Amino acid sequence: MALDGDVGAGLVAIGAGLAVGLAGIGSGMAEKDIGAAAVGAITEDMSLFGKALMFTVLPETIVIFGLVISILCIFVM
């Protein structure tokens, strides 16, 4: 069948999109709770700014992992 290559490339593209999209949604859901708690902590004690910033940035790495997986899917497969 001549469509196997086209269908396979389409499924890889869908998988790559899902990897980034779902990672972004999960990261956003985590970051909304962390951001609210961080702002509350900073208003009470300004010395917690560095810790709050680190906890806010931590979920962003999940999106980077999703991006790496999608790049591997597109260029390796």
Coordinates of C-alpha atoms in Angstrom, one line a residue:
M1 CA 0.0 0.0 0.0
A2 CA 1.4 3.4 -1.0
L3 CA -0.3 5.2 1.9
D4 CA 1.6 3.5 4.6
G5 CA 4.4 6.1 4.6
D6 CA 2.0 9.0 4.5
V7 CA -0.1 7.5 7.3
G8 CA 2.9 6.7 9.4
A9 CA 4.3 10.3 9.0
G10 CA 0.9 11.7 10.0
L11 CA 0.7 9.5 13.1
V12 CA 4.2 10.6 14.1
A13 CA 3.2 14.2 13.7
I14 CA 0.1 13.6 15.8
G15 CA 2.2 11.9 18.5
A16 CA 4.7 14.8 18.5
G17 CA 1.9 17.3 18.9
L18 CA 0.3 15.4 21.7
A19 CA 3.7 15.1 23.5
V20 CA 4.1 18.9 23.5
G21 CA 0.4 19.7 24.0
L22 CA -0.3 17.4 26.9
A23 CA 3.0 18.4 28.6
G24 CA 2.0 22.0 28.3
I25 CA -1.4 21.4 29.7
G26 CA 0.0 19.5 32.7
S27 CA 2.6 22.1 33.3
G28 CA 0.0 24.9 33.2
M29 CA -2.2 23.1 35.7
A30 CA 0.7 22.6 38.1
E31 CA 2.0 26.2 37.6
K32 CA -1.4 27.8 38.5
D33 CA -1.4 26.3 42.0
I34 CA 2.3 27.0 42.5
G35 CA 2.0 30.6 41.3
A36 CA -0.9 31.4 43.6
A37 CA 1.0 29.9 46.6
A38 CA 4.2 31.7 45.6
V39 CA 2.5 35.1 45.4
G40 CA 0.9 34.5 48.8
A41 CA 4.2 33.6 50.3
I42 CA 6.0 36.6 48.8
T43 CA 3.4 39.0 50.2
E44 CA 4.1 37.7 53.7
D45 CA 7.8 37.4 53.5
M46 CA 9.9 38.9 50.7
S47 CA 12.9 36.7 51.4
L48 CA 11.0 33.8 50.0
F49 CA 11.2 35.2 46.5
G50 CA 14.1 33.0 45.3
K51 CA 12.5 29.8 46.5
A52 CA 9.1 30.8 45.0
L53 CA 10.8 31.6 41.7
M54 CA 12.5 28.2 41.6
F55 CA 9.2 26.4 42.4
T56 CA 7.4 28.4 39.7
V57 CA 10.1 27.5 37.1
L58 CA 10.3 23.8 38.0
P59 CA 7.1 22.7 36.0
E60 CA 8.4 24.4 32.9
T61 CA 11.0 21.6 32.5
I62 CA 8.2 19.2 31.8
V63 CA 7.4 21.1 28.7
I64 CA 11.0 21.0 27.6
F65 CA 11.0 17.2 28.0
G66 CA 7.8 17.0 25.9
L67 CA 9.5 19.1 23.2
V68 CA 12.6 16.8 23.2
I69 CA 10.4 13.8 22.8
S70 CA 8.5 15.4 19.9
I71 CA 11.8 16.3 18.2
L72 CA 13.0 12.8 18.6
C73 CA 9.7 11.4 17.2
I74 CA 9.9 13.7 14.1
F75 CA 13.5 13.4 13.2
V76 CA 14.5 9.8 14.4
M77 CA 11.4 7.9 13.2

